[in-house]
Amino acid sequence: MTRFSERTLVEAKVSAAPAPASPHPSATLALTSAATAVALMTYTAPMVTLPDVAADLHTPLSAQAWLLNGTPLGLAALLLVAGSLADDYGRRRIFVAGTLALGLTTALGALTSSTWLFTLARIAQGAASAALLASSLGLIVHAFPSPRGRLHATGVWGAFVSGGIAVGPLLSGALPSWRVSYGVLGAAAVLVAALSARLLTESRAPRGGRPDLAGAVTFGLALVALVAALTLGRDGWLRAPVELLLLASVVLLAVFVAVERRARTPMIDLGLLRHRRFLASSSSGLFTGLAVIGLFSFLPALLQQTVGLSAMDTAWLFLLWSGLSFAVALQARRLAGRVPPRWQLAIGFLLHAAGVLTMLGSLDAGSWVRLLPGLVVAGIGSGLLNAALPLLAVESVPAARAAMGSGAQQTFRYIGSCAGVALTIAIATSSGSGLAHGADIAMLVSAALALVAAASVVALREH
């Protein structure tokens, strides 16, 4: 047995003792859910404004993936280290700092004048979102120590993930410009940070030692290299820069694993990778990013360019998908005790695949009405995913490492998102038969990935 596994077992025993509940559990749930919603609204804001942002910043088609991938890149790079810092140095402290930073960086994003400055602002927003998302579930676990309370709280939190996804595009489409929407979201984040500083209770599970900065740097550089390779790959996968970037990402990932094996306080306990529940949580997060977020991040822009819908019309149309996701995630807690989270994930992936397959040909036919049945089915599937993922994330690790478990699952989710967005754009824009035909191919790939995800979750059953 490795020393990481031994540490995990010790933490499990320590966390078995009932932790004192937060004196303000309702405030904790309200503020963490509100901050999560704002973070997801910021994340999804460019979905319907991508054509306007690209035109305003003079961004060529080949570089538009960066406009969408900045935030998930910052999220994926820092979620693991943010989760560890939250457990070690204070979840409330990291949460408030992350929420405040999100407000400031979002407001600064509204003032940018070039593609690269906007991308850097989006990466900074992702880094700030990583701090508040990873720490929020740790705060919830501390505030709701009982299994029943935790089930309710994670269900509400997961619903606000869907709620943020639903409202973000709608807000961006309704306001006069994308710059105004960023200013409004920045102000909302600052307000939540101020209230959190007054009302939240601090909690931590210190392990001792220093932050794993070497792990954070190598992991972040590996992700940057991977996303850059996927973005440049649309112009040719066999070109030397693409191959060198892919090689660099593999080498840096190997260095990251070596660093984590030797670190006293690693970002992630690699011994957890032998636990089927943790693998199910991580792989489900990865495939959610690849199959679901990757497709639905670029599909609104494809609709505007092929069917001719306005940004506001697209936002209302996708509210059917994201709104159903919110409603289903909010009610999915009623399935507890009858349908395990692993089976909820499998059903969610299957529904996503079924919904996407029914949308084939709709863009080529120029009919947004043909999208409606697929958006309904895929929205229900997305709601099941958003409800089950946070619960499985905190159940797959000892309670003392709740923020790390949340950070790990969400890291894989946004790694998948980075790769999924770049892959969707590459497939949709590389077809010689036009964007509508390319969109159909991207939908087929998304459905296939969702089916693989469903099979892998079922295969990772616990002994």
Coordinates of C-alpha atoms in Angstrom, one line a residue:
M1 CA 0.0 0.0 0.0
T2 CA 1.4 3.4 -1.0
R3 CA 1.8 6.3 1.5
F4 CA -0.9 8.2 -0.4
S5 CA -3.4 5.3 0.1
E6 CA -2.4 5.2 3.8
R7 CA -3.0 8.9 4.1
T8 CA -6.4 8.5 2.5
L9 CA -7.4 5.8 4.9
V10 CA -6.3 7.9 7.9
E11 CA -8.3 10.9 6.6
A12 CA -11.3 8.7 6.1
K13 CA -11.2 7.6 9.8
V14 CA -10.7 11.1 11.0
S15 CA -13.6 12.4 8.8
A16 CA -15.8 9.6 10.1
A17 CA -16.4 11.6 13.3
P18 CA -19.3 14.0 12.9
A19 CA -18.1 17.6 12.1
P20 CA -19.8 20.5 13.7
A21 CA -22.3 22.1 11.3
S22 CA -22.0 25.7 10.1
P23 CA -24.1 28.1 12.2
H24 CA -25.5 29.5 8.9
P25 CA -26.0 26.5 6.6
S26 CA -28.8 28.2 4.5
A27 CA -26.6 31.2 4.0
T28 CA -23.7 29.0 3.0
L29 CA -25.8 27.2 0.4
A30 CA -27.3 30.4 -0.9
L31 CA -24.0 32.2 -1.4
T32 CA -22.1 29.2 -2.8
S33 CA -24.9 28.6 -5.2
A34 CA -25.1 32.2 -6.2
A35 CA -21.4 32.5 -6.8
T36 CA -21.5 29.3 -8.8
A37 CA -24.3 30.6 -11.0
V38 CA -22.4 33.8 -11.7
A39 CA -19.2 31.8 -12.5
L40 CA -21.2 29.7 -15.0
M41 CA -22.9 32.8 -16.4
T42 CA -19.5 34.3 -17.1
Y43 CA -18.4 31.0 -18.6
T44 CA -21.3 30.7 -21.0
A45 CA -21.7 34.5 -21.8
P46 CA -19.7 34.2 -25.1
M47 CA -21.9 31.3 -26.4
V48 CA -24.4 33.6 -28.1
T49 CA -22.1 36.7 -28.5
L50 CA -19.2 34.9 -30.2
P51 CA -19.9 36.4 -33.6
D52 CA -20.1 39.9 -32.1
V53 CA -17.0 39.5 -30.0
A54 CA -15.0 38.0 -32.9
A55 CA -16.1 40.9 -35.1
D56 CA -15.3 43.5 -32.4
L57 CA -11.9 42.1 -31.7
H58 CA -11.1 41.2 -35.4
T59 CA -10.6 37.5 -34.4
P60 CA -10.1 35.2 -37.4
L61 CA -12.1 31.9 -37.5
S62 CA -9.0 29.9 -36.8
A63 CA -8.5 31.7 -33.5
Q64 CA -12.1 31.8 -32.2
A65 CA -11.6 28.6 -30.1
W66 CA -9.4 30.8 -27.8
L67 CA -12.3 33.1 -27.2
L68 CA -14.3 30.2 -25.8
N69 CA -11.4 28.2 -24.3
G70 CA -9.9 30.9 -22.1
T71 CA -12.1 30.3 -19.1
P72 CA -12.1 26.5 -19.2
L73 CA -8.3 26.6 -19.5
G74 CA -8.0 28.6 -16.4
L75 CA -10.4 26.4 -14.6
A76 CA -8.7 23.1 -15.6
A77 CA -5.3 24.4 -14.7
L78 CA -6.1 25.6 -11.2
L79 CA -9.0 23.6 -9.9
L80 CA -6.8 20.9 -8.3
V81 CA -4.5 23.3 -6.6
A82 CA -7.4 25.5 -5.6
G83 CA -9.2 22.5 -4.0
S84 CA -6.0 21.6 -2.0
L85 CA -5.4 25.2 -0.9
A86 CA -9.1 25.5 0.2
D87 CA -8.8 22.4 2.4
D88 CA -5.4 23.4 3.8
Y89 CA -5.7 27.2 4.3
G90 CA -9.5 27.9 4.6
R91 CA -12.4 27.2 2.3
R92 CA -14.1 30.6 3.1
R93 CA -10.8 32.5 2.5
I94 CA -10.3 30.9 -0.9
F95 CA -14.0 31.2 -1.8
V96 CA -14.1 34.9 -1.0
A97 CA -10.8 35.6 -2.8
G98 CA -11.9 33.7 -5.9
T99 CA -15.3 35.4 -6.1
L100 CA -13.8 38.9 -5.7
A101 CA -11.2 38.1 -8.3
L102 CA -13.9 36.8 -10.7
G103 CA -15.7 40.2 -10.4
L104 CA -12.6 42.2 -11.1
T105 CA -11.3 40.1 -14.0
T106 CA -14.7 40.0 -15.6
A107 CA -15.0 43.8 -15.4
L108 CA -11.5 44.1 -16.9
G109 CA -12.6 41.7 -19.7
A110 CA -15.2 44.2 -20.8
L111 CA -12.4 46.8 -21.5
T112 CA -10.1 44.6 -23.7
S113 CA -9.4 45.5 -27.3
S114 CA -7.7 42.5 -28.8
T115 CA -8.1 38.7 -29.1
W116 CA -5.1 38.0 -26.9
L117 CA -6.1 40.5 -24.1
F118 CA -9.6 39.1 -24.1
T119 CA -8.2 35.5 -23.9
L120 CA -5.9 36.4 -21.0
A121 CA -8.9 38.0 -19.2
R122 CA -10.9 34.9 -19.8
I123 CA -8.1 32.7 -18.4
A124 CA -7.9 34.9 -15.3
Q125 CA -11.7 34.5 -14.9
G126 CA -11.3 30.7 -15.2
A127 CA -8.6 30.8 -12.5
A128 CA -10.9 32.9 -10.2
S129 CA -13.8 30.5 -10.9
A130 CA -11.6 27.6 -10.0
A131 CA -11.1 29.0 -6.5
L132 CA -14.7 29.6 -5.8
L133 CA -16.0 26.3 -7.4
A134 CA -13.5 24.0 -5.7
S135 CA -14.0 25.6 -2.3
S136 CA -17.8 25.9 -2.5
L137 CA -18.5 22.1 -2.3
G138 CA -16.0 22.0 0.7
L139 CA -18.0 24.7 2.4
I140 CA -21.3 22.8 1.7
V141 CA -19.9 19.5 3.1
H142 CA -18.9 21.3 6.3
A143 CA -22.3 23.1 6.5
F144 CA -24.3 20.0 5.9
P145 CA -22.6 17.1 7.7
S146 CA -25.5 14.6 7.5
P147 CA -26.0 12.5 4.4
R148 CA -29.6 13.7 3.9
G149 CA -28.6 17.4 4.2
R150 CA -25.6 16.9 1.9
L151 CA -27.8 15.2 -0.7
H152 CA -30.2 18.2 -0.7
A153 CA -27.4 20.8 -0.7
T154 CA -25.3 19.2 -3.6
G155 CA -28.6 18.9 -5.6
V156 CA -29.3 22.5 -5.2
W157 CA -25.7 23.5 -6.0
G158 CA -25.8 21.3 -9.1
A159 CA -29.1 22.9 -10.2
F160 CA -27.4 26.3 -10.0
V161 CA -24.7 25.1 -12.3
S162 CA -27.5 24.5 -14.8
G163 CA -29.1 27.8 -13.9
G164 CA -26.0 29.7 -14.6
I165 CA -25.6 28.0 -17.9
A166 CA -29.3 28.9 -18.7
V167 CA -29.2 32.6 -17.7
G168 CA -25.7 33.5 -19.0
P169 CA -26.5 33.5 -22.7
L170 CA -29.9 35.0 -22.1
L171 CA -28.4 37.9 -20.2
S172 CA -25.7 38.5 -22.8
G173 CA -28.2 38.5 -25.6
A174 CA -30.6 40.9 -23.8
L175 CA -28.1 43.6 -22.9
P176 CA -26.9 46.2 -25.4
S177 CA -23.5 44.7 -25.9
W178 CA -21.2 41.9 -24.7
R179 CA -19.1 44.5 -22.9
V180 CA -22.1 45.7 -20.8
S181 CA -22.9 42.1 -19.9
Y182 CA -19.4 41.6 -18.6
G183 CA -19.7 44.7 -16.4
V184 CA -23.0 43.5 -14.9
L185 CA -21.6 40.0 -14.2
G186 CA -18.5 41.6 -12.6
A187 CA -20.6 43.7 -10.3
A188 CA -22.7 40.7 -9.3
A189 CA -19.6 38.7 -8.3
V190 CA -18.2 41.5 -6.2
L191 CA -21.6 41.8 -4.4
V192 CA -21.6 38.0 -3.6
A193 CA -18.0 38.3 -2.4
A194 CA -18.9 41.1 0.0
L195 CA -21.8 39.1 1.5
S196 CA -19.7 36.0 1.7
A197 CA -17.0 37.7 3.7
R198 CA -19.7 38.7 6.3
L199 CA -21.8 35.6 6.5
L200 CA -19.7 32.5 5.8
T201 CA -18.0 30.4 8.5
E202 CA -14.4 29.3 8.0
S203 CA -13.5 25.6 7.7
R204 CA -10.3 23.7 6.8
A205 CA -8.7 20.3 7.0
P206 CA -4.9 21.2 7.1
R207 CA -2.4 18.5 6.1
G208 CA 0.7 20.6 6.8
G209 CA 3.5 21.3 4.3
R210 CA 3.7 23.8 1.5
P211 CA 1.4 24.3 -1.5
D212 CA 2.2 22.1 -4.5
L213 CA 3.4 24.9 -6.7
A214 CA 5.6 22.6 -8.9
G215 CA 2.6 20.4 -9.6
A216 CA 0.4 23.4 -10.4
V217 CA 3.0 24.8 -12.9
T218 CA 3.6 21.6 -14.7
F219 CA -0.1 20.7 -14.9
G220 CA -1.0 24.2 -16.2
L221 CA 1.7 24.1 -18.8
A222 CA 0.6 20.7 -20.0
L223 CA -2.9 21.9 -20.4
V224 CA -1.8 25.0 -22.3
A225 CA 0.2 22.9 -24.7
L226 CA -2.7 20.5 -25.2
V227 CA -5.3 23.2 -25.9
A228 CA -2.9 25.0 -28.3
A229 CA -2.3 21.8 -30.2
L230 CA -6.0 21.1 -30.5
T231 CA -6.7 24.7 -31.6
L232 CA -3.9 24.7 -34.2
G233 CA -4.8 21.2 -35.4
R234 CA -7.7 22.4 -37.5
D235 CA -5.1 23.7 -40.0
G236 CA -3.4 20.3 -40.2
W237 CA -2.6 17.7 -37.6
L238 CA 0.7 16.6 -39.0
R239 CA 2.4 20.0 -38.9
A240 CA 5.5 20.3 -36.8
P241 CA 4.1 22.9 -34.3
V242 CA 1.1 20.7 -33.5
E243 CA 3.2 17.5 -33.0
L244 CA 5.7 19.4 -30.8
L245 CA 2.9 20.8 -28.6
L246 CA 1.3 17.4 -28.3
L247 CA 4.7 15.9 -27.3
A248 CA 5.2 18.7 -24.8
S249 CA 1.9 18.1 -23.2
V250 CA 2.7 14.3 -22.8
V251 CA 6.1 15.1 -21.3
L252 CA 4.8 17.7 -18.9
L253 CA 2.0 15.4 -17.8
A254 CA 4.6 12.7 -17.0
V255 CA 6.6 15.3 -15.0
F256 CA 3.5 16.3 -13.2
V257 CA 2.9 12.6 -12.2
A258 CA 6.5 12.3 -11.0
V259 CA 6.1 15.6 -9.0
E260 CA 2.9 14.4 -7.4
R261 CA 4.4 11.1 -6.3
R262 CA 7.2 12.9 -4.4
A263 CA 5.3 15.9 -3.0
R264 CA 4.4 15.9 0.7
T265 CA 1.1 17.6 0.0
P266 CA 0.2 16.8 -3.6
M267 CA -2.5 18.5 -5.5
I268 CA -4.2 15.1 -6.0
D269 CA -3.7 11.8 -4.2
L270 CA -2.7 9.6 -7.1
G271 CA -3.7 6.5 -5.0
L272 CA -7.4 7.6 -5.5
L273 CA -7.0 6.6 -9.1
R274 CA -7.3 3.0 -8.1
H275 CA -10.7 3.6 -6.5
R276 CA -13.6 2.9 -9.0
R277 CA -15.9 5.6 -7.5
F278 CA -13.2 8.3 -8.0
L279 CA -12.5 7.0 -11.5
A280 CA -16.2 7.1 -12.3
S281 CA -16.4 10.7 -11.0
S282 CA -13.4 11.8 -13.0
S283 CA -14.2 10.1 -16.2
S284 CA -17.8 11.4 -16.1
G285 CA -16.5 14.9 -15.7
L286 CA -14.1 14.5 -18.6
F287 CA -16.8 13.1 -21.0
T288 CA -19.3 15.8 -19.8
G289 CA -16.8 18.4 -21.1
L290 CA -16.0 16.5 -24.3
A291 CA -19.5 15.5 -25.3
V292 CA -21.9 18.1 -23.8
I293 CA -20.0 21.3 -23.1
G294 CA -17.9 21.0 -26.2
L295 CA -20.8 20.8 -28.5
F296 CA -23.2 23.2 -26.8
S297 CA -20.6 25.9 -26.5
F298 CA -20.2 26.4 -30.2
L299 CA -23.7 25.3 -31.5
P300 CA -25.3 28.7 -30.8
A301 CA -22.7 30.4 -33.0
L302 CA -23.3 27.7 -35.7
L303 CA -27.0 28.5 -35.5
Q304 CA -26.5 32.2 -36.0
Q305 CA -24.2 31.6 -39.0
T306 CA -26.3 28.9 -40.7
V307 CA -29.9 29.6 -39.8
G308 CA -29.5 33.3 -39.4
L309 CA -30.9 33.6 -35.8
S310 CA -30.0 36.7 -33.7
A311 CA -28.1 36.4 -30.5
M312 CA -31.3 36.9 -28.5
D313 CA -33.2 34.4 -30.5
T314 CA -30.5 31.8 -30.0
A315 CA -30.4 32.5 -26.3
W316 CA -34.2 31.9 -26.0
L317 CA -33.9 28.7 -28.0
F318 CA -31.1 27.3 -25.8
L319 CA -33.0 28.3 -22.7
L320 CA -35.1 25.2 -23.5
W321 CA -32.0 23.0 -23.1
S322 CA -30.4 24.8 -20.2
G323 CA -33.7 25.6 -18.4
L324 CA -34.8 21.9 -18.5
S325 CA -31.3 21.0 -17.2
F326 CA -31.8 23.4 -14.2
A327 CA -35.3 22.0 -13.4
V328 CA -34.2 18.4 -13.7
A329 CA -31.1 18.9 -11.6
L330 CA -33.2 20.6 -8.9
Q331 CA -35.6 17.7 -8.7
A332 CA -33.1 14.9 -9.2
R333 CA -32.4 14.6 -5.5
R334 CA -35.8 12.8 -5.3
L335 CA -34.0 9.9 -7.1
A336 CA -31.7 9.4 -4.1
G337 CA -32.0 5.9 -2.6
R338 CA -33.7 4.6 -5.8
V339 CA -31.2 5.4 -8.5
P340 CA -27.4 5.6 -7.6
P341 CA -25.4 8.6 -8.9
R342 CA -23.5 6.2 -11.3
W343 CA -26.7 5.1 -13.0
Q344 CA -28.0 8.7 -13.1
L345 CA -24.8 9.6 -15.0
A346 CA -25.2 6.7 -17.4
I347 CA -28.8 7.7 -18.2
G348 CA -27.8 11.3 -18.6
F349 CA -25.2 10.4 -21.2
L350 CA -27.6 8.2 -23.0
L351 CA -30.2 11.0 -23.1
H352 CA -27.7 13.4 -24.4
A353 CA -26.7 11.1 -27.2
A354 CA -30.4 10.5 -28.1
G355 CA -31.1 14.2 -28.1
V356 CA -28.2 15.1 -30.3
L357 CA -28.9 12.4 -32.8
T358 CA -32.5 13.8 -33.3
M359 CA -31.0 17.2 -34.2
L360 CA -29.0 15.9 -37.2
G361 CA -29.9 17.7 -40.4
S362 CA -31.7 20.6 -38.7
L363 CA -29.0 23.2 -39.5
D364 CA -28.7 22.0 -43.1
A365 CA -32.5 22.3 -43.5
G366 CA -32.4 25.8 -42.0
S367 CA -35.0 24.8 -39.4
W368 CA -34.6 25.7 -35.7
V369 CA -38.0 24.0 -35.0
R370 CA -36.4 20.6 -35.8
L371 CA -33.9 21.3 -32.9
L372 CA -36.7 21.4 -30.3
P373 CA -37.2 17.7 -29.5
G374 CA -33.4 17.1 -29.3
L375 CA -32.9 20.1 -27.0
V376 CA -35.6 18.8 -24.6
V377 CA -34.1 15.3 -24.4
A378 CA -30.5 16.5 -24.1
G379 CA -31.6 19.1 -21.5
I380 CA -33.1 16.3 -19.3
G381 CA -29.8 14.4 -19.7
S382 CA -27.7 17.4 -18.8
G383 CA -29.8 18.0 -15.7
L384 CA -29.1 14.4 -14.5
L385 CA -25.4 14.9 -15.1
N386 CA -25.2 18.2 -13.2
A387 CA -27.1 16.7 -10.3
A388 CA -25.1 13.5 -10.0
L389 CA -21.6 14.8 -10.7
P390 CA -21.1 17.0 -7.5
L391 CA -22.6 14.3 -5.2
L392 CA -20.3 11.6 -6.6
A393 CA -17.4 14.0 -6.4
V394 CA -17.7 14.5 -2.7
E395 CA -18.6 10.9 -2.0
S396 CA -15.6 9.6 -3.9
V397 CA -13.1 11.1 -1.4
P398 CA -12.9 11.4 2.4
A399 CA -15.0 14.3 3.8
A400 CA -11.8 16.1 4.9
R401 CA -10.7 16.2 1.2
A402 CA -14.1 17.3 -0.2
A403 CA -12.7 20.4 -1.9
M404 CA -9.9 18.4 -3.5
G405 CA -12.5 15.8 -4.7
S406 CA -14.6 18.6 -6.2
G407 CA -11.5 20.1 -7.8
A408 CA -10.5 16.8 -9.3
Q409 CA -13.8 16.1 -10.9
Q410 CA -14.2 19.6 -12.2
T411 CA -10.7 19.7 -13.5
F412 CA -11.4 16.7 -15.7
R413 CA -14.7 18.4 -16.7
Y414 CA -13.0 21.5 -18.0
I415 CA -10.1 19.6 -19.6
G416 CA -12.8 17.8 -21.5
S417 CA -14.4 21.2 -22.3
C418 CA -11.2 22.7 -23.7
A419 CA -10.6 19.7 -25.9
G420 CA -14.3 19.4 -26.8
V421 CA -14.7 23.0 -27.9
A422 CA -11.5 22.9 -30.0
L423 CA -12.6 19.6 -31.5
T424 CA -16.1 20.8 -32.3
I425 CA -14.8 23.9 -34.0
A426 CA -12.2 22.0 -35.9
I427 CA -14.7 19.4 -37.1
A428 CA -17.5 22.0 -37.9
T429 CA -15.3 24.4 -39.8
S430 CA -13.1 21.9 -41.6
S431 CA -15.8 20.3 -43.7
G432 CA -15.7 21.0 -47.4
S433 CA -19.5 20.8 -47.6
G434 CA -20.1 23.8 -45.4
L435 CA -20.8 24.6 -41.7
A436 CA -24.2 22.8 -41.6
H437 CA -22.6 19.6 -42.8
G438 CA -19.7 20.0 -40.4
A439 CA -22.2 20.6 -37.5
D440 CA -23.8 17.2 -38.3
I441 CA -20.4 15.5 -38.1
A442 CA -19.7 17.3 -34.8
M443 CA -23.0 16.1 -33.4
L444 CA -22.3 12.5 -34.4
V445 CA -18.9 12.7 -32.6
S446 CA -20.6 14.2 -29.5
A447 CA -23.2 11.4 -29.5
A448 CA -20.5 8.7 -29.9
L449 CA -18.5 10.2 -27.0
A450 CA -21.6 10.2 -24.8
L451 CA -22.2 6.5 -25.5
V452 CA -18.7 5.7 -24.6
A453 CA -19.1 7.7 -21.4
A454 CA -22.3 5.8 -20.5
A455 CA -20.6 2.4 -21.1
S456 CA -17.5 3.4 -19.0
V457 CA -19.6 4.6 -16.0
V458 CA -21.5 1.3 -16.0
A459 CA -18.3 -0.7 -16.3
L460 CA -16.8 1.1 -13.3
R461 CA -19.2 -0.5 -10.9
E462 CA -18.0 -1.0 -7.3
H463 CA -17.2 -4.5 -6.0

